[in-house]
Amino acid sequence: MTNSSAAMPAVTSFRSSSPLANEVLARDLEACPDVDDDTNANDIDDAEGSETSDDTPGPTLYRRPSGIAFGTTRPALSLGPAGLNEQTVLSHAERARSREAERSLLRDNHILPPKHYLSKQPRGPISILYKRLFSTKVPRREADEEDPVTETTALLAEDRGRPGAPDNANTHQHEHLNSQWEAAVAAGQIKTTWQREAKTIAVYSRSLIVTFVLQYSLQVTSIFAVGRLGTLELGAVSLASMTATITCNAPVQGLATSLDTLCAQAYGSGHKKLVGLQMQRMVYFLLLLIAPISAIWLNSEAILLSVGIQAPSAALASTYLKIMLFGVPANMIFEAGKRFVQAQGLFHATTYVLLVAAPTNIFLSWFFVWYLEWGFKGAPLAVILTQNMLPTLLFLYVWKIEGSEAWGGFRRAAFRNWGPMIRLALPGMVMVVAEWLAFEILTLACGRLGVATLAAQSIIMTVAATTFQLPFPMSIAGSTRVANLIGAKLVDAAKTSAKVTVAGGVLIGAFNVTLLWVFRYQIPILFTNDAEVIALVAEVLPIVAVMQLFDGMAAVSHGLLRGIGRQEFGGYANLAIYYLVAVPISFGFAFGLGWELKGLWFGVTIGLCLVAIVEYVFIWLSDWNLIVKEAEARNTSG
C-alpha cells in the first residue's frame, strides 16, 4: 500500500474508486484468473426487454440507495461511496429506469413531446385544480408557447418501440437523447417542480420504510411479548438489546459496510463472480468475532453488575444474551448477504425475505412466551429461530429467483487478501458504533435509576426508534435524488429536491410529535400494565415528542449532506455534539438536577436540535455550483 493511500481520510477511502478497493480487485483477479469478465455490452438486451442500452454514455438520473445498516435502535448510513462521488454501477433494469427518468424530465420541460397528447377540450374546475396540485410539468413561459418539439424529438417519439425499427435504432435514440439533454442543461432549460420531487422521493422511500419497519419489528416483538410478564422482564429486554447492539450488532453492521464498496467495485467492473468472493471473505472474518462476543455475553451478568446495574435486571439480561448467542452466526451471514444482493441492485430481495420472517417472528413469540408458557426465555428463542431463517430465505431467493450469477462458488482465495478489506471496514465500524453508543448510554444510565425507570426507558426507546423508521428512509431517498441531480449538473433542481425533502422531514416530525403527545397515556399500556411504569412513560413522552421534530430534521440534514458529498462534516458534527453536548447535558440534568429519566431525554433533545441547526446552516452556506463542478471533476477522472 502506498503512503498516499494510507494517509487518505477515512471517508474518502470508502469510495468505490479508492485505491484500497482497486487493490482488492486487482489481487482477487490475480488470485482467481478463471473469473469470467462480464463487461461485454452485448448482454444488455436483457430479459426485461428494455429499450435501454448503456453503450452510449449519458446522464444518470437513477441510482440505487447507498449501503444501509438497519434493524436495531438507530439505523445508520454507512460511510460508503456517497451518491455523487460513486461510480455508477447499475443493473440493466436500473439503466432503463435512468433513461426513463431523463425522458420524463425532458417531457415535463416541453423539450420532448408528451407521452399522451391531451384533448383540446376545455377542462372543468376540478380538473384544473387537480392539474395544478399534482401535475409534474413545468409551467410554460409565454415565450415558450410554441411547441419546441424538433424534427429529432419527433423521430424519437415515433421510433421508440416501433415494430421493424432497425437494430441500431436504440443506439441512435440514446445519442439523440444525450445530445438533447446536454444542450438543454447547457441552456438552463431543465427545471423541476415540487410535485415531481415529492413523487420521486415518495417512490424511493416506500420500499425502504417497509424494510426498516419489518426488520426492526424483530426487536419490538420481543419487547411486546415480555412486557406484560412484569416490569423486571421489560427492563431486562431493553438492557440485553442495548448490550447486544453495542457488542455485536453495531460492530457487525459497521464492518459489513465495506462490502458496499468492494461488492459494488466487483460488480461494476464486470467481474460479477467476485461479488460472491467478497461476501465469503467478510463472512469468514465476521465469524471470527463470535469468540470475543461469546466471552462478553457469557459473562454479561458480572459486567452489568460492575457498572451499577441492579442484580435482578443483570441476571435476566444475561439469560437473554446467552440464548441469543445461537443467532449470532446467522445474523453475520445475513448482514453480508444483504450487501451481496444490494450490489446487484436487488434491494427488494431483503424486503421479500422480511415479509416472511417478520410475521413468523410475531407468531413464534406468542407461541413460546404465552401459548407454551415458556415465559421470558421464549422471547429470545423466537428471535434466534427468526434470525436463522433470514440467511436461509435469502439463499433460497438468490438460488431460485435472481442473483445467483454473482456467486462463483466457494473459493480458497476468500481466506487471503484480508488486509485492505479490514482497513475499509474499521472506519465504518467506528462511525456506526459511535452513533449508536450515544443513545445506548441512556439505557445503561437508566439501569442505575431502578427497575421501573429501566422498564420505562425500554418503552420510550422502542417508541422513539419506531418513529425514526419514517424520516430515516426519506432522508436516504432525498440523498439519492439530490446526488442524482447534482451529478446531472442540475443545481436548481437539486435545491428544489432538497427543499421538498426538508419539508417532508418537518411534516413527518410534526406527525410524530402529534402522535406521541396525544397518545402519551395510551402508548405505554400497549407494553405493560404496571401503573408506575405507565406514569413514568407518560411523563417523559412529551419531551420525546418534541424531540421527534428535531430527530426528523436531523435525519434529513444527514441525508442532504451525503447527497452533496459533505457527509464527513455531518459525521464529525454528530460525534462532537452527541458526546460534548448531548450526553453531558443529559447526565447533568438526570443526576445533577435530579430530573432522572426526563433529564436524560432533555439532553438528547437539545443535542438533536443543535445537530439539525449546525447541519442546515452548513448546507445553506455551501456553494452548490462548486459541488457540481467537483462532482463533474470526479466523474471525469473516474
XYZ file of C-alpha atoms in Angstrom, residues 48-591:
544
model
C -36.767 -7.148 -19.224
C -36.884 -6.339 -22.898
C -35.638 -2.901 -22.033
C -35.174 -0.340 -24.741
C -32.132 0.810 -22.854
C -28.555 0.135 -23.775
C -25.717 1.582 -21.774
C -23.258 1.541 -24.654
C -23.786 5.260 -25.171
C -22.572 7.434 -22.298
C -25.082 9.799 -20.853
C -26.560 11.255 -17.682
C -27.683 9.061 -14.821
C -30.877 10.146 -13.104
C -31.456 6.937 -11.213
C -29.152 5.425 -8.636
C -29.856 2.837 -6.025
C -29.633 3.916 -2.378
C -26.201 3.643 -0.805
C -25.313 0.950 1.690
C -27.620 0.879 4.668
C -27.249 -0.515 8.158
C -30.579 -1.045 9.860
C -32.533 -3.349 12.086
C -31.780 -2.090 15.591
C -32.337 1.029 17.649
C -30.836 3.669 15.366
C -30.466 2.851 11.670
C -27.359 4.372 10.138
C -25.959 5.122 6.725
C -22.530 3.703 6.190
C -19.687 5.937 5.080
C -19.599 4.041 1.823
C -19.466 5.799 -1.550
C -21.578 8.927 -1.448
C -24.174 9.382 -4.123
C -22.438 12.000 -6.244
C -18.971 10.524 -5.709
C -19.629 6.922 -6.554
C -19.097 5.356 -9.914
C -22.415 4.490 -11.492
C -22.960 0.766 -11.046
C -26.447 -0.137 -12.236
C -28.233 -3.266 -13.308
C -29.942 -3.381 -16.702
C -33.361 -2.620 -15.186
C -31.893 0.339 -13.313
C -30.339 1.683 -16.512
C -33.760 1.538 -18.106
C -35.223 3.497 -15.196
C -32.463 6.070 -15.518
C -33.235 6.618 -19.214
C -36.935 6.898 -18.479
C -36.233 9.491 -15.772
C -34.274 11.553 -18.297
C -37.062 11.356 -20.883
C -39.661 12.239 -18.266
C -37.806 15.393 -17.248
C -37.405 16.406 -20.889
C -41.146 15.911 -21.427
C -42.029 17.931 -18.330
C -39.857 20.776 -19.632
C -41.622 20.600 -23.036
C -38.425 19.574 -24.843
C -39.748 16.145 -25.846
C -43.345 15.554 -26.947
C -45.683 14.262 -24.219
C -46.305 10.554 -23.871
C -50.025 11.077 -24.443
C -51.410 14.058 -26.318
C -54.132 15.714 -24.284
C -57.519 16.673 -25.594
C -58.042 20.333 -26.512
C -61.493 20.272 -24.896
C -61.960 22.853 -22.111
C -61.318 21.495 -18.620
C -63.655 21.727 -15.666
C -62.656 23.469 -12.400
C -61.904 20.171 -10.613
C -59.673 19.006 -13.460
C -57.808 22.330 -13.454
C -57.336 22.198 -9.669
C -56.087 18.614 -9.855
C -53.599 19.525 -12.582
C -52.255 22.499 -10.618
C -51.805 20.430 -7.481
C -50.402 17.217 -8.902
C -49.052 17.875 -12.396
C -45.279 17.439 -12.589
C -44.950 19.593 -15.706
C -43.034 22.853 -15.500
C -45.403 25.739 -16.344
C -44.775 27.178 -19.817
C -43.490 30.677 -20.165
C -45.121 32.934 -22.746
C -42.025 32.777 -24.932
C -42.263 29.008 -24.969
C -45.884 28.738 -26.012
C -44.922 27.390 -29.403
C -44.255 23.684 -29.412
C -40.491 23.286 -29.082
C -40.548 19.759 -30.430
C -37.966 19.371 -33.163
C -37.600 17.001 -36.040
C -35.258 14.924 -33.946
C -37.562 14.632 -30.976
C -40.497 13.682 -33.161
C -38.357 10.983 -34.704
C -37.522 9.750 -31.216
C -41.173 9.552 -30.281
C -42.135 7.717 -33.438
C -39.238 5.267 -33.455
C -39.418 4.235 -29.843
C -40.618 0.664 -29.722
C -41.815 0.755 -33.352
C -42.038 -2.776 -34.818
C -39.486 -3.300 -37.526
C -37.218 -0.497 -36.336
C -33.591 -1.019 -37.359
C -31.252 -2.799 -34.940
C -29.274 0.372 -34.261
C -32.386 2.464 -33.521
C -31.862 2.264 -29.753
C -28.283 3.473 -30.056
C -29.398 6.414 -32.216
C -32.157 7.210 -29.735
C -29.670 7.346 -26.887
C -27.288 9.514 -28.904
C -30.120 11.937 -29.679
C -31.291 11.831 -26.073
C -27.808 12.586 -24.783
C -27.244 15.467 -27.202
C -30.641 16.964 -26.409
C -30.072 16.573 -22.696
C -26.656 18.214 -22.805
C -27.960 21.097 -24.898
C -30.928 21.607 -22.558
C -28.700 21.534 -19.449
C -26.238 23.975 -21.025
C -29.117 26.322 -21.892
C -30.583 26.047 -18.374
C -33.845 24.616 -19.714
C -34.133 21.662 -17.301
C -36.254 22.568 -14.294
C -38.250 20.507 -11.878
C -41.335 21.026 -9.744
C -42.058 20.242 -6.126
C -44.721 17.808 -7.316
C -42.201 15.768 -9.306
C -39.686 15.744 -6.449
C -42.322 14.784 -3.895
C -43.470 11.929 -6.104
C -39.916 10.727 -6.757
C -38.893 10.832 -3.100
C -42.091 9.056 -2.065
C -41.424 6.261 -4.565
C -37.814 5.933 -3.387
C -38.904 5.877 0.283
C -41.788 3.438 0.347
C -39.891 0.168 -0.003
C -37.204 1.334 2.426
C -39.823 2.193 5.052
C -41.345 -1.268 4.713
C -37.929 -2.911 5.015
C -36.866 -0.886 8.057
C -40.135 -1.409 9.904
C -40.152 -5.147 9.195
C -36.601 -5.740 10.392
C -36.992 -3.534 13.437
C -40.165 -5.451 14.286
C -37.977 -8.445 15.162
C -36.750 -6.496 18.192
C -40.029 -4.756 19.003
C -41.888 -8.063 19.085
C -39.725 -9.308 21.965
C -40.485 -6.187 23.982
C -44.222 -6.583 23.375
C -44.056 -10.297 24.201
C -42.344 -9.947 27.587
C -43.714 -6.528 28.546
C -46.762 -7.926 30.292
C -44.759 -10.566 32.133
C -43.564 -7.854 34.508
C -41.581 -4.657 34.951
C -38.365 -6.542 35.637
C -38.611 -8.523 32.399
C -39.411 -5.435 30.343
C -36.354 -3.588 31.594
C -34.120 -6.635 31.165
C -35.020 -6.936 27.479
C -34.014 -3.309 26.908
C -30.745 -3.854 28.760
C -29.978 -7.010 26.798
C -30.816 -5.340 23.472
C -28.525 -2.437 24.313
C -25.671 -4.797 25.170
C -26.241 -6.823 22.005
C -26.282 -3.664 19.883
C -23.020 -2.255 21.195
C -21.072 -5.518 21.394
C -22.402 -7.297 18.290
C -24.978 -5.714 16.004
C -23.307 -2.326 15.540
C -19.767 -3.723 15.000
C -21.047 -6.385 12.591
C -23.085 -3.901 10.543
C -20.261 -1.371 10.598
C -17.701 -3.894 9.362
C -20.077 -5.176 6.679
C -20.358 -1.656 5.218
C -17.011 -2.226 3.479
C -18.909 -4.577 1.146
C -20.875 -1.540 -0.083
C -17.632 -0.530 -1.768
C -15.998 -3.882 -2.508
C -19.044 -5.673 -3.936
C -20.055 -2.624 -5.982
C -16.496 -2.406 -7.326
C -16.518 -6.053 -8.378
C -19.990 -5.874 -9.903
C -19.331 -2.595 -11.706
C -16.071 -3.848 -13.199
C -17.945 -6.728 -14.838
C -16.345 -9.439 -12.669
C -19.624 -10.406 -11.094
C -18.423 -13.642 -9.503
C -16.010 -11.634 -7.366
C -19.066 -10.244 -5.560
C -19.558 -13.686 -4.038
C -15.876 -13.880 -3.163
C -16.041 -10.575 -1.258
C -19.106 -11.779 0.634
C -17.376 -15.055 1.601
C -14.329 -13.187 2.868
C -16.454 -10.914 5.043
C -18.471 -13.844 6.425
C -15.319 -15.675 7.496
C -13.936 -12.509 9.067
C -17.163 -11.814 10.968
C -17.395 -15.380 12.228
C -14.041 -14.888 13.966
C -15.772 -12.318 16.167
C -18.022 -14.984 17.693
C -15.311 -15.850 20.248
C -14.970 -12.371 21.813
C -18.752 -11.779 21.605
C -19.369 -15.087 23.379
C -16.870 -14.181 26.090
C -18.700 -10.906 26.749
C -22.216 -12.334 26.650
C -21.440 -15.392 28.788
C -20.002 -13.071 31.436
C -22.531 -10.288 30.896
C -24.095 -10.587 34.351
C -20.822 -9.765 36.115
C -20.082 -6.977 33.611
C -23.505 -5.358 34.097
C -23.217 -5.610 37.871
C -19.820 -3.898 37.709
C -21.328 -0.804 36.023
C -24.061 -0.435 38.626
C -26.974 -2.397 37.128
C -29.206 -3.978 39.772
C -28.760 -7.737 40.267
C -32.227 -8.990 39.116
C -32.053 -6.967 35.863
C -28.469 -8.057 35.199
C -29.349 -11.732 35.705
C -32.326 -11.690 33.328
C -30.473 -9.672 30.694
C -27.603 -12.184 30.863
C -30.038 -15.060 30.324
C -31.450 -13.321 27.259
C -27.972 -12.767 25.801
C -26.842 -16.349 26.387
C -29.791 -17.649 24.374
C -29.255 -15.022 21.674
C -25.741 -16.354 21.061
C -27.262 -19.087 18.886
C -28.479 -16.465 16.425
C -25.225 -14.528 16.067
C -23.693 -16.564 13.172
C -26.907 -16.276 11.144
C -27.049 -12.539 11.810
C -23.497 -12.154 10.495
C -24.208 -14.171 7.361
C -27.374 -12.181 6.687
C -25.563 -8.835 7.006
C -23.024 -9.936 4.390
C -25.778 -11.456 2.251
C -27.694 -8.161 2.205
C -24.679 -6.472 0.643
C -24.367 -9.305 -1.857
C -27.844 -8.650 -3.271
C -27.675 -4.856 -2.854
C -24.545 -4.704 -5.036
C -26.651 -6.226 -7.814
C -29.448 -3.689 -7.299
C -31.723 -6.303 -5.697
C -32.880 -4.245 -2.707
C -36.312 -5.839 -2.862
C -34.815 -9.255 -2.053
C -34.371 -8.268 1.604
C -37.916 -6.910 1.724
C -39.389 -10.162 0.435
C -37.372 -12.143 2.981
C -38.606 -9.956 5.824
C -42.205 -10.179 4.629
C -41.973 -13.868 5.515
C -39.712 -13.650 8.572
C -41.384 -10.773 10.464
C -44.874 -12.349 10.741
C -43.236 -15.657 11.626
C -41.372 -13.948 14.467
C -44.618 -12.487 15.826
C -46.254 -15.907 15.803
C -43.267 -17.636 17.428
C -43.061 -15.000 20.165
C -46.705 -15.517 21.074
C -46.404 -19.294 20.766
C -43.331 -19.630 23.002
C -43.992 -16.897 25.574
C -47.730 -17.299 26.076
C -49.097 -20.484 24.482
C -46.341 -22.818 25.665
C -45.889 -20.647 28.779
C -42.093 -20.586 28.488
C -42.156 -17.008 29.728
C -39.110 -14.766 29.417
C -36.902 -17.366 27.721
C -39.432 -17.784 24.926
C -38.750 -14.303 23.516
C -35.053 -14.815 22.632
C -35.848 -18.319 21.358
C -38.297 -16.806 18.871
C -35.695 -14.258 17.804
C -32.910 -16.798 17.198
C -35.193 -19.015 15.138
C -36.163 -15.996 13.036
C -32.544 -14.881 12.701
C -31.611 -18.311 11.388
C -34.472 -18.075 8.895
C -33.155 -14.843 7.366
C -29.991 -16.141 5.617
C -31.826 -19.320 4.650
C -34.631 -17.407 2.940
C -32.137 -15.061 1.279
C -30.178 -18.052 -0.036
C -33.360 -19.557 -1.489
C -34.231 -16.238 -3.130
C -30.817 -15.960 -4.776
C -30.782 -19.631 -5.796
C -34.305 -19.871 -7.181
C -35.199 -16.316 -8.289
C -32.315 -13.918 -9.067
C -28.814 -13.002 -8.038
C -27.025 -16.328 -8.473
C -24.925 -15.076 -11.406
C -22.755 -13.191 -8.889
C -21.951 -16.384 -6.967
C -18.795 -18.100 -8.147
C -18.764 -20.939 -5.658
C -16.626 -21.391 -2.556
C -13.025 -20.303 -3.111
C -9.807 -20.641 -1.126
C -8.996 -17.076 -2.135
C -11.586 -15.977 0.434
C -9.031 -16.785 3.160
C -6.475 -14.378 1.679
C -6.243 -10.627 0.953
C -7.941 -9.553 4.188
C -5.753 -6.529 4.887
C -7.358 -3.953 2.561
C -10.834 -5.248 3.430
C -10.200 -4.728 7.149
C -8.801 -1.251 6.516
C -12.002 -0.377 4.681
C -14.195 -1.985 7.350
C -12.794 -0.468 10.554
C -13.754 3.217 9.917
C -17.305 2.129 9.114
C -17.482 0.156 12.343
C -16.190 3.088 14.405
C -18.741 5.528 12.951
C -21.738 3.181 13.306
C -20.809 2.174 16.870
C -20.174 5.787 17.883
C -23.564 6.920 16.573
C -25.464 4.167 18.353
C -23.447 4.326 21.560
C -24.585 7.848 22.398
C -28.191 6.637 22.564
C -27.465 3.319 24.247
C -25.611 5.110 27.069
C -29.049 6.379 28.150
C -30.273 2.820 28.680
C -27.159 1.937 30.651
C -27.661 5.012 32.843
C -31.294 4.080 33.470
C -30.170 0.772 34.930
C -28.757 2.758 37.870
C -32.088 4.512 38.490
C -34.147 1.429 39.279
C -36.185 -1.344 37.699
C -39.224 0.832 36.921
C -37.104 3.521 35.259
C -35.309 0.910 33.159
C -38.662 -0.548 32.069
C -39.941 2.931 31.160
C -36.749 3.562 29.182
C -37.331 0.325 27.299
C -40.756 1.535 26.172
C -39.583 5.059 25.312
C -36.558 3.839 23.367
C -38.738 1.414 21.415
C -41.250 4.147 20.560
C -38.557 6.636 19.545
C -36.763 4.060 17.408
C -40.028 3.022 15.732
C -40.969 6.573 14.794
C -37.433 7.099 13.441
C -38.155 4.469 10.783
C -40.220 7.121 8.920
C -37.850 10.100 8.446
C -34.739 7.981 8.004
C -35.836 6.219 4.773
C -36.976 9.564 3.385
C -33.541 11.015 4.136
C -31.982 8.193 2.108
C -34.377 8.928 -0.752
C -33.592 12.651 -0.600
C -29.865 11.926 -0.505
C -30.091 9.706 -3.572
C -32.228 12.160 -5.537
C -30.079 15.213 -4.719
C -26.931 13.290 -5.663
C -28.510 12.269 -8.973
C -29.483 15.832 -9.858
C -26.089 17.233 -8.882
C -24.407 14.523 -10.933
C -26.552 15.678 -13.875
C -25.427 19.305 -13.235
C -28.940 20.480 -12.341
C -28.270 22.830 -9.420
C -31.711 24.445 -9.271
C -33.448 21.081 -9.481
C -31.224 19.695 -6.716
C -32.123 22.637 -4.485
C -35.818 22.112 -5.188
C -35.496 18.437 -4.277
C -33.633 19.357 -1.087
C -36.387 21.778 -0.064
C -39.035 19.114 -0.682
C -37.067 16.639 1.434
C -36.752 19.169 4.265
C -40.494 19.875 4.099
C -41.163 16.141 4.194
C -38.920 15.764 7.243
C -40.774 18.571 9.043
C -44.164 17.044 8.167
C -43.152 13.595 9.372
C -41.650 15.118 12.508
C -44.863 17.048 13.169
C -46.878 13.862 12.661
C -44.710 12.018 15.188
C -44.966 14.927 17.651
C -48.745 14.863 17.442
C -48.917 11.075 17.706
C -46.771 10.831 20.841
C -48.278 13.877 22.515
C -51.915 12.885 22.003
C -51.470 9.215 22.872
C -48.876 9.579 25.643
C -51.180 7.846 28.128
C -52.304 5.073 25.779
C -48.898 4.083 24.291
C -47.360 2.627 27.489
C -50.465 0.497 28.088
C -49.574 -1.433 24.906
C -46.366 -2.627 26.607
C -47.186 -3.032 30.291
C -49.926 -2.824 32.909
C -47.614 -1.569 35.676
C -49.046 1.753 36.933
C -45.666 3.195 37.965
C -44.072 2.487 34.572
C -47.102 3.862 32.709
C -46.916 7.090 34.725
C -43.168 7.453 34.076
C -43.573 6.949 30.325
C -46.499 9.379 30.116
C -44.427 11.985 31.977
C -41.432 11.711 29.636
C -43.233 11.248 26.295
C -43.962 14.992 25.813
C -40.192 15.639 25.827
C -39.649 12.727 23.437
C -42.484 14.075 21.276
C -40.718 17.435 20.887
C -37.515 15.538 20.102
C -39.271 13.898 17.145
C -39.337 17.169 15.217
C -35.580 17.653 15.598
C -34.923 13.959 15.031
C -36.717 14.065 11.679
C -34.974 17.277 10.655
C -31.571 15.918 11.676
C -32.182 12.707 9.720
C -32.945 14.755 6.605
C -29.921 17.010 7.099
C -27.693 13.913 7.327
C -29.128 12.709 4.015
C -28.652 16.062 2.271
C -25.037 16.281 3.435
C -24.498 12.857 1.959
C -26.209 13.918 -1.249
C -23.905 16.907 -1.745
C -20.800 14.907 -0.838
C -20.155 16.591 2.523
C -21.028 13.634 4.758
C -17.735 13.857 6.648
C -18.894 17.184 8.140
C -22.083 15.525 9.346
C -20.175 12.637 10.893
C -17.844 14.880 12.842
C -20.646 17.267 13.843
C -22.734 14.358 15.137
C -19.925 12.920 17.239
C -18.908 16.297 18.650
C -22.446 17.353 19.601
C -23.517 13.940 20.926
C -20.509 13.465 23.191
C -19.543 17.044 24.058
C -23.054 18.479 24.426
C -25.939 15.985 24.493
C -24.542 13.276 26.790
C -23.024 15.707 29.354
C -26.273 17.724 29.485
C -28.300 14.515 29.846
C -26.204 13.341 32.784
C -26.179 16.812 34.353
C -29.966 17.101 34.268
C -30.607 13.463 35.189
C -28.214 13.128 38.120
